[in-house]
XYZ file of C-alpha atoms in Angstrom:
515
model
C -16.852 31.139 14.182
C -13.861 29.828 12.167
C -11.268 32.155 10.719
C -10.413 31.854 7.038
C -6.745 31.427 6.153
C -6.203 31.600 2.388
C -3.780 29.214 0.732
C -0.295 30.595 0.063
C -0.321 29.322 -3.517
C -2.138 30.484 -6.609
C -4.742 27.798 -5.977
C -8.234 29.061 -5.169
C -8.282 26.637 -2.231
C -8.512 28.105 1.238
C -8.956 26.621 4.662
C -10.769 27.449 7.858
C -9.135 27.132 11.259
C -11.515 26.572 14.162
C -10.888 27.725 17.742
C -10.005 24.186 18.858
C -7.303 23.959 16.171
C -9.153 21.741 13.711
C -8.968 22.757 10.065
C -11.459 22.367 7.218
C -11.785 23.569 3.650
C -13.284 27.022 3.326
C -16.914 27.281 2.274
C -17.331 27.022 -1.468
C -14.014 25.248 -2.116
C -14.492 22.382 -4.569
C -11.996 19.550 -5.018
C -12.551 19.076 -8.724
C -9.562 16.939 -9.795
C -10.880 13.351 -9.919
C -7.318 12.017 -10.010
C -6.813 13.007 -6.391
C -10.225 13.388 -4.754
C -13.536 11.698 -4.204
C -16.098 11.910 -1.412
C -14.254 9.371 0.742
C -10.802 10.958 0.429
C -11.999 14.548 0.899
C -11.561 16.136 4.344
C -14.360 15.256 6.766
C -16.417 18.404 7.508
C -16.053 19.555 11.103
C -19.744 18.962 11.820
C -19.247 15.271 10.974
C -16.225 14.853 13.234
C -18.178 13.453 16.146
C -16.164 10.557 17.595
C -15.540 10.938 21.311
C -13.357 9.277 23.948
C -15.612 6.233 24.254
C -15.635 5.645 20.489
C -11.836 5.391 20.395
C -11.725 3.382 23.595
C -14.304 0.962 22.165
C -12.428 0.818 18.876
C -9.254 -0.338 20.611
C -11.046 -2.756 22.905
C -12.682 -4.259 19.837
C -9.420 -4.484 17.906
C -7.212 -5.701 20.766
C -9.528 -8.508 21.908
C -8.770 -11.126 19.274
C -7.139 -14.528 18.999
C -3.625 -13.311 18.031
C -3.693 -10.866 20.970
C -4.846 -13.666 23.268
C -1.923 -15.870 22.255
C 0.780 -13.162 22.417
C 1.699 -14.112 25.970
C 2.037 -17.773 24.984
C 4.663 -16.896 22.389
C 6.709 -15.129 25.055
C 6.268 -17.915 27.597
C 7.484 -20.324 24.915
C 10.652 -18.211 24.643
C 11.366 -18.854 28.305
C 9.704 -15.901 30.047
C 7.445 -16.352 33.031
C 3.986 -14.812 32.924
C 5.081 -11.617 34.691
C 7.885 -10.976 32.194
C 5.543 -11.732 29.280
C 2.848 -9.332 30.451
C 5.468 -6.643 31.213
C 6.931 -6.960 27.703
C 3.485 -6.669 26.117
C 2.625 -3.630 28.246
C 5.874 -1.824 27.423
C 5.603 -2.608 23.704
C 2.152 -1.094 23.516
C 3.204 2.003 25.436
C 6.004 2.514 22.910
C 3.771 2.072 19.843
C 1.186 4.412 21.355
C 3.560 7.350 20.787
C 3.675 7.185 16.947
C -0.025 6.292 17.014
C -0.864 9.601 18.687
C 1.596 11.592 16.570
C 0.168 10.419 13.240
C -3.389 10.451 14.601
C -3.050 14.174 15.291
C -3.116 14.961 11.559
C -6.333 13.007 11.049
C -8.188 14.943 13.719
C -6.744 18.330 12.787
C -7.367 18.122 9.031
C -10.008 15.398 8.685
C -7.897 13.430 6.185
C -7.226 9.682 5.835
C -3.766 8.100 5.901
C -3.008 8.099 2.127
C -3.893 11.802 1.805
C -1.771 12.562 4.874
C 1.127 10.703 3.191
C 0.912 13.095 0.217
C 2.505 15.850 2.292
C 5.738 13.862 2.607
C 5.718 11.412 -0.331
C 3.949 13.555 -2.945
C 0.538 13.178 -4.555
C 1.619 10.171 -6.609
C 4.340 8.964 -4.243
C 1.779 8.452 -1.468
C 0.578 5.398 -3.383
C 3.800 3.614 -2.376
C 3.203 3.565 1.409
C -0.541 3.183 0.826
C -0.101 0.024 -1.233
C 2.451 -1.399 1.213
C -0.042 -0.926 4.027
C -2.887 -2.301 1.892
C -0.908 -5.420 0.978
C -0.316 -6.323 4.619
C -3.928 -5.558 5.567
C -5.417 -7.626 2.734
C -3.311 -10.594 3.784
C -4.323 -10.387 7.418
C -7.942 -9.875 6.390
C -7.879 -13.232 4.664
C -6.163 -14.955 7.589
C -8.554 -13.515 10.182
C -11.548 -14.350 7.987
C -10.405 -17.973 7.832
C -10.069 -17.985 11.639
C -13.577 -16.552 11.940
C -14.885 -19.187 9.547
C -13.334 -21.905 11.704
C -15.185 -20.425 14.673
C -18.517 -20.655 12.851
C -17.614 -24.183 11.756
C -17.084 -25.292 15.370
C -20.097 -23.370 16.630
C -22.376 -24.955 14.025
C -20.898 -28.365 14.834
C -22.208 -28.041 18.388
C -25.682 -27.420 16.981
C -25.801 -29.902 14.101
C -23.712 -32.761 15.487
C -20.654 -34.626 14.250
C -21.979 -34.899 10.699
C -21.280 -31.197 10.213
C -17.582 -31.584 10.954
C -17.171 -34.839 9.031
C -18.894 -33.654 5.854
C -17.413 -34.430 2.458
C -14.167 -32.647 1.669
C -13.395 -30.105 -1.017
C -9.724 -29.236 -1.535
C -8.784 -30.927 1.715
C -11.413 -29.321 3.960
C -15.055 -30.207 4.756
C -17.479 -28.330 2.534
C -19.128 -27.072 5.710
C -15.881 -25.266 6.624
C -15.870 -23.555 3.234
C -19.485 -22.558 3.820
C -18.591 -21.156 7.251
C -15.712 -19.185 5.724
C -18.073 -17.716 3.122
C -20.703 -16.788 5.714
C -18.160 -14.971 7.876
C -16.817 -13.158 4.802
C -20.311 -11.987 3.881
C -20.975 -10.712 7.424
C -17.777 -8.639 7.328
C -18.524 -7.147 3.934
C -22.123 -6.369 4.954
C -20.869 -4.307 7.896
C -18.079 -2.412 6.168
C -19.920 -1.427 2.983
C -22.378 0.506 5.139
C -19.624 2.965 6.006
C -17.675 4.258 8.981
C -20.725 5.264 11.006
C -21.939 1.653 10.996
C -18.466 0.548 12.023
C -18.509 3.020 14.927
C -21.838 1.671 16.185
C -20.670 -1.934 15.807
C -17.478 -1.306 17.795
C -19.472 0.491 20.505
C -21.485 -2.609 21.405
C -18.892 -5.225 20.445
C -16.323 -3.900 22.936
C -18.313 -4.473 26.153
C -19.702 -7.758 24.807
C -16.209 -9.167 24.255
C -15.024 -7.972 27.671
C -17.959 -9.672 29.391
C -17.333 -12.840 27.390
C -13.643 -12.967 28.275
C -14.388 -12.423 31.978
C -17.052 -15.133 31.829
C -14.467 -17.559 30.432
C -12.134 -16.632 33.303
C -14.832 -17.310 35.886
C -15.735 -20.632 34.229
C -12.172 -21.963 34.148
C -11.458 -20.734 37.701
C -14.504 -22.568 39.071
C -13.650 -25.703 37.120
C -10.000 -25.611 38.214
C -10.710 -24.713 41.838
C -8.081 -22.020 41.437
C -5.311 -21.479 38.920
C -2.730 -24.012 37.881
C 1.041 -24.236 37.935
C 1.611 -21.848 35.061
C 1.495 -18.855 37.428
C 4.123 -20.398 39.687
C 6.409 -21.535 36.874
C 9.742 -19.695 37.180
C 11.341 -17.885 34.291
C 13.755 -20.012 32.281
C 15.692 -16.839 31.507
C 15.911 -15.143 34.881
C 16.561 -11.412 34.857
C 20.155 -11.540 33.674
C 21.796 -11.362 30.275
C 19.791 -14.286 28.890
C 16.568 -12.393 29.521
C 17.724 -9.235 27.767
C 18.797 -11.210 24.694
C 15.205 -12.365 24.331
C 13.519 -9.217 25.633
C 14.547 -6.748 22.919
C 13.551 -8.880 19.904
C 10.327 -9.758 21.714
C 9.688 -6.077 22.437
C 10.135 -5.255 18.735
C 7.613 -7.979 17.953
C 5.090 -6.500 20.370
C 5.614 -3.047 18.832
C 5.278 -4.492 15.360
C 1.947 -6.087 16.271
C 0.171 -2.706 16.048
C 2.750 -0.717 14.075
C 0.512 -1.004 11.001
C -2.163 1.034 12.788
C 0.466 3.638 13.654
C 0.317 4.502 9.955
C -3.360 4.464 9.134
C -4.805 5.613 12.452
C -5.746 8.915 10.703
C -8.410 6.821 8.912
C -10.190 6.818 12.287
C -8.998 10.001 13.980
C -10.274 12.048 11.014
C -13.698 11.641 12.630
C -12.453 12.896 16.029
C -14.464 15.554 17.831
C -11.249 16.915 19.346
C -7.589 16.078 19.835
C -8.338 15.397 23.480
C -10.920 12.775 22.516
C -8.615 10.787 20.264
C -5.623 11.089 22.617
C -7.525 10.042 25.730
C -9.472 7.349 23.929
C -6.361 5.769 22.446
C -4.276 6.141 25.609
C -7.022 4.460 27.626
C -7.787 1.887 24.960
C -4.530 0.504 23.551
C -1.931 -0.147 26.300
C -4.401 -0.898 29.082
C -6.544 -3.209 26.953
C -3.618 -5.173 25.530
C -2.002 -5.571 28.943
C -5.185 -6.662 30.706
C -6.071 -9.001 27.843
C -2.614 -10.578 28.032
C -3.028 -11.050 31.785
C -6.474 -12.517 31.252
C -5.150 -14.979 28.672
C -2.412 -16.100 31.074
C -4.933 -16.669 33.877
C -7.365 -18.617 31.686
C -4.570 -20.693 30.137
C -3.182 -21.407 33.601
C -6.595 -22.667 34.628
C -6.775 -24.861 31.536
C -3.461 -26.433 32.485
C -4.837 -27.255 35.924
C -8.003 -28.783 34.432
C -6.727 -30.558 31.312
C -3.090 -31.178 32.198
C -1.730 -29.009 29.393
C -1.988 -25.280 28.702
C -4.556 -24.437 25.998
C -3.816 -21.000 24.547
C -6.304 -21.125 21.666
C -9.675 -19.830 22.983
C -11.583 -21.665 20.225
C -9.991 -24.973 21.216
C -10.689 -24.253 24.878
C -14.322 -23.284 24.245
C -14.853 -26.526 22.337
C -13.973 -28.452 25.518
C -16.883 -26.998 27.475
C -19.460 -29.531 28.624
C -22.330 -27.061 28.362
C -23.618 -26.484 24.850
C -25.031 -23.005 25.727
C -21.701 -22.119 27.336
C -19.781 -23.328 24.304
C -21.991 -21.410 21.930
C -21.628 -18.237 23.976
C -17.834 -18.577 24.120
C -17.561 -19.172 20.386
C -19.917 -16.267 19.705
C -17.591 -14.025 21.713
C -14.638 -15.260 19.637
C -16.560 -14.552 16.430
C -17.505 -11.008 17.473
C -13.924 -10.342 18.569
C -12.521 -11.584 15.260
C -15.115 -9.640 13.291
C -14.370 -6.482 15.242
C -10.607 -6.501 14.721
C -10.726 -7.660 11.126
C -13.072 -4.956 9.895
C -11.385 -2.130 11.770
C -7.743 -3.131 11.328
C -7.758 -4.926 7.987
C -10.590 -3.527 5.853
C -10.764 0.213 6.569
C -7.121 0.840 5.648
C -7.008 -0.944 2.270
C -10.428 0.474 1.393
C -9.013 4.008 1.645
C -5.643 2.977 0.177
C -7.193 1.392 -2.926
C -9.518 4.354 -3.326
C -6.433 6.580 -3.261
C -4.935 4.588 -6.133
C -7.801 5.488 -8.493
C -10.242 7.928 -6.822
C -12.266 8.352 -9.997
C -13.195 4.658 -10.123
C -12.795 3.331 -6.571
C -14.614 4.653 -3.521
C -14.495 3.331 0.050
C -17.106 0.623 -0.542
C -15.486 -0.547 -3.769
C -12.109 -0.653 -2.023
C -13.613 -2.761 0.747
C -15.029 -5.207 -1.798
C -11.656 -5.453 -3.555
C -10.051 -6.144 -0.178
C -12.548 -8.937 0.397
C -11.788 -10.510 -2.975
C -8.013 -10.261 -2.475
C -8.435 -11.773 0.996
C -9.850 -14.893 -0.677
C -7.431 -14.855 -3.631
C -4.375 -15.146 -1.383
C -5.731 -18.512 -0.143
C -5.347 -17.859 3.602
C -5.907 -21.547 4.420
C -2.561 -22.273 2.765
C -0.830 -19.374 4.475
C -1.837 -20.665 7.879
C -0.763 -24.191 6.906
C 2.721 -23.006 5.862
C 3.484 -19.757 7.711
C 7.172 -19.687 6.742
C 6.273 -18.988 3.127
C 4.138 -15.968 3.844
C 4.182 -14.676 7.374
C 7.963 -14.798 7.800
C 8.888 -13.893 4.227
C 6.208 -11.671 2.702
C 4.839 -10.031 5.835
C 8.290 -9.892 7.391
C 9.780 -7.984 4.464
C 6.817 -5.829 3.417
C 5.715 -5.232 6.994
C 9.291 -4.334 7.852
C 9.052 -1.306 5.583
C 6.084 0.157 7.451
C 8.202 1.463 10.321
C 10.146 3.559 7.828
C 6.885 5.067 6.570
C 5.983 6.075 10.131
C 9.409 7.685 10.534
C 8.966 9.748 7.373
C 5.405 10.813 8.225
C 6.297 11.961 11.729
C 9.500 13.722 10.644
C 7.672 15.623 7.917
C 4.583 16.548 9.939
C 6.120 17.327 13.321
C 9.771 18.265 12.725
C 9.619 19.860 9.265
C 6.123 21.373 8.986
C 5.313 21.801 12.698
C 1.835 20.305 12.042
C 0.980 22.989 9.438
C -0.447 21.754 6.123
C -2.041 23.565 3.200
C -5.150 21.422 3.101
C -6.412 22.245 -0.391
C -3.018 21.598 -1.988
C -3.042 18.005 -0.816
C -5.574 17.508 -3.621
C -3.998 19.670 -6.349
C -1.361 18.848 -8.945
C 1.419 21.400 -9.319
C 1.282 22.637 -5.725
C 3.833 22.435 -2.940
C 3.196 18.701 -2.441
C 3.750 17.910 -6.107
C 7.564 17.769 -5.750
C 8.979 16.099 -8.917
C 6.101 14.718 -10.960
C 4.160 13.918 -7.816
C 7.053 12.112 -6.069
C 9.288 13.273 -3.209
C 12.570 11.425 -3.718
C 13.686 12.250 -0.154
C 10.826 10.248 1.343
C 11.362 7.334 -1.034
C 15.092 7.264 -0.281
C 14.474 7.354 3.475
C 11.988 4.491 3.120
C 14.426 2.370 1.109
C 17.428 3.006 3.375
C 15.421 2.329 6.528
C 13.969 -0.816 4.987
C 17.377 -2.180 4.000
C 18.785 -1.517 7.480
C 15.852 -3.215 9.183
C 15.138 -6.104 6.806
C 18.630 -6.683 5.389
C 19.840 -8.520 8.466
C 16.846 -10.889 8.674
C 18.054 -14.344 9.640
C 16.787 -17.793 10.548
C 17.597 -19.668 13.716
C 18.730 -23.284 14.036
C 16.941 -25.839 16.210
C 18.522 -28.535 18.370
C 18.864 -30.871 15.379
C 20.688 -28.268 13.313
C 17.716 -27.641 11.000
C 17.126 -24.071 9.844
C 13.939 -22.507 11.220
C 12.797 -19.962 8.640
C 13.411 -18.895 5.033
C 16.436 -16.632 5.579
C 20.162 -17.507 5.739
C 21.410 -18.222 9.249
C 23.978 -15.431 8.892
C 21.352 -12.988 7.593
C 20.442 -11.665 4.148
C 23.201 -9.078 4.548
C 25.471 -10.526 7.271
C 26.904 -7.186 8.373
C 23.351 -6.009 9.183
C 22.412 -9.094 11.218
C 22.967 -7.343 14.610
C 20.264 -4.808 13.631
C 17.623 -7.435 12.798
C 16.502 -7.929 16.406
C 15.771 -4.210 16.677
C 13.996 -3.944 13.320
C 11.140 -1.557 14.016
C 13.259 0.824 16.088
C 16.046 0.820 13.481
C 13.749 1.449 10.538
C 11.717 4.119 12.339
C 14.729 6.036 13.681
C 16.823 5.799 10.511
C 13.997 6.986 8.242
C 13.075 9.838 10.593
C 16.685 11.014 10.865
C 17.528 10.674 7.162
C 14.369 12.434 5.987
C 14.958 15.300 8.427
C 18.552 15.736 7.266
C 17.514 15.692 3.604
C 14.737 18.278 4.044
C 16.229 21.385 5.720
C 14.775 23.816 3.189
C 11.193 22.750 3.823
C 11.088 23.695 7.491
C 9.636 27.130 6.903
C 6.784 25.890 4.712
C 3.537 24.136 5.689
């Protein structure tokens, strides 16, 4: 039986602490302020927190097995690493990002709350909209990009069935109308899954994970048989060696690998709030994230090596490689695997978060399903086909700057929850104006200041490189936006995380005795 621990404020809210440490609202407590609560933002009742180790393992397998993950190793090989250095960098990056993932995920499982409600404890009831909208902006953008990639997969898959006429159909806005149709179909599939709620997502990830693993292994077997072994990529020496040249590349690359999943380090409570225990979410994530990403990187290197042996050039894009198969059934199966993988990561990583974040902005009018639909519309409105065509405009500028602020949010959240409050929150007051999380008009200036300072330190030194012809590669000045901060740019995530955590802790000494 749970024990009831009344709130230490004049609010009628109270909370129940269960023997395993999980906390829920006391029986009879009603969250009646529509400005801060709806059914989707309210704490998940303990009886509905049923996700186990396999659910989190499957979630990460489903999210990690996607085209960008597949091509991570290629980006590092292009920088001069050999395959062993590339896989090692990916493995280490994911071990590092696992730590903040587990630290923020703890709050979701303990209190049953999503990321934007968790952020109220440190940023304030209104201030939490700032990190929530930053996270939502990045997620909406990647939702559109991944949906376009999924549409291209359907376009190629259908082309195998319907012949060349499908791919040479009349153009609209520079693309065949059949590609637009494929994009729309994939968009509808995603929306159909997510509007059915988190339980449907859990079931989808459960079967998608093993399906994608089998598909990736099947592609490995196919290319190995066709190549009669693996090609020269595995024997190619590192262009950097293990000396100073390697370390110059390693640290920026490591920050990039950390940044790949740093967004989920914020909103992982959106998933862990359904956890049956802390052990389940910790084991599931520890088994799912670093191992899956490392093995998937190794698998991509092996398959790409085989493609080099067969076709004379390494093919890192699995869609392009699948299209080269002679067998139509084999091609269709490979493309189906790519579609399921893209669907799996896009729904989990890029729809769930903005759905909760947008609901948090106006709980009275926006629930989880409405937030998901808004995400879908924004994903089209940003015109992802143009973003992919000109990545410097968006990926390096918009996502680089906005995404660069997310590490500061993680620093603030972890400092507040672990160092200041020692994991103790007054659950009911996270939904009540005028309580201890109200601060000044619903904003905690300490958190906002820490976010801004960390963001300036991390993003201020952003710079562009120069190619062999002397042309600038990127939208930033070669000497950096703020030249004195340029040395920090290669360590962006670590700088922003550490600076925000330290500054927030120093600014909040008086709060350490309060939940």
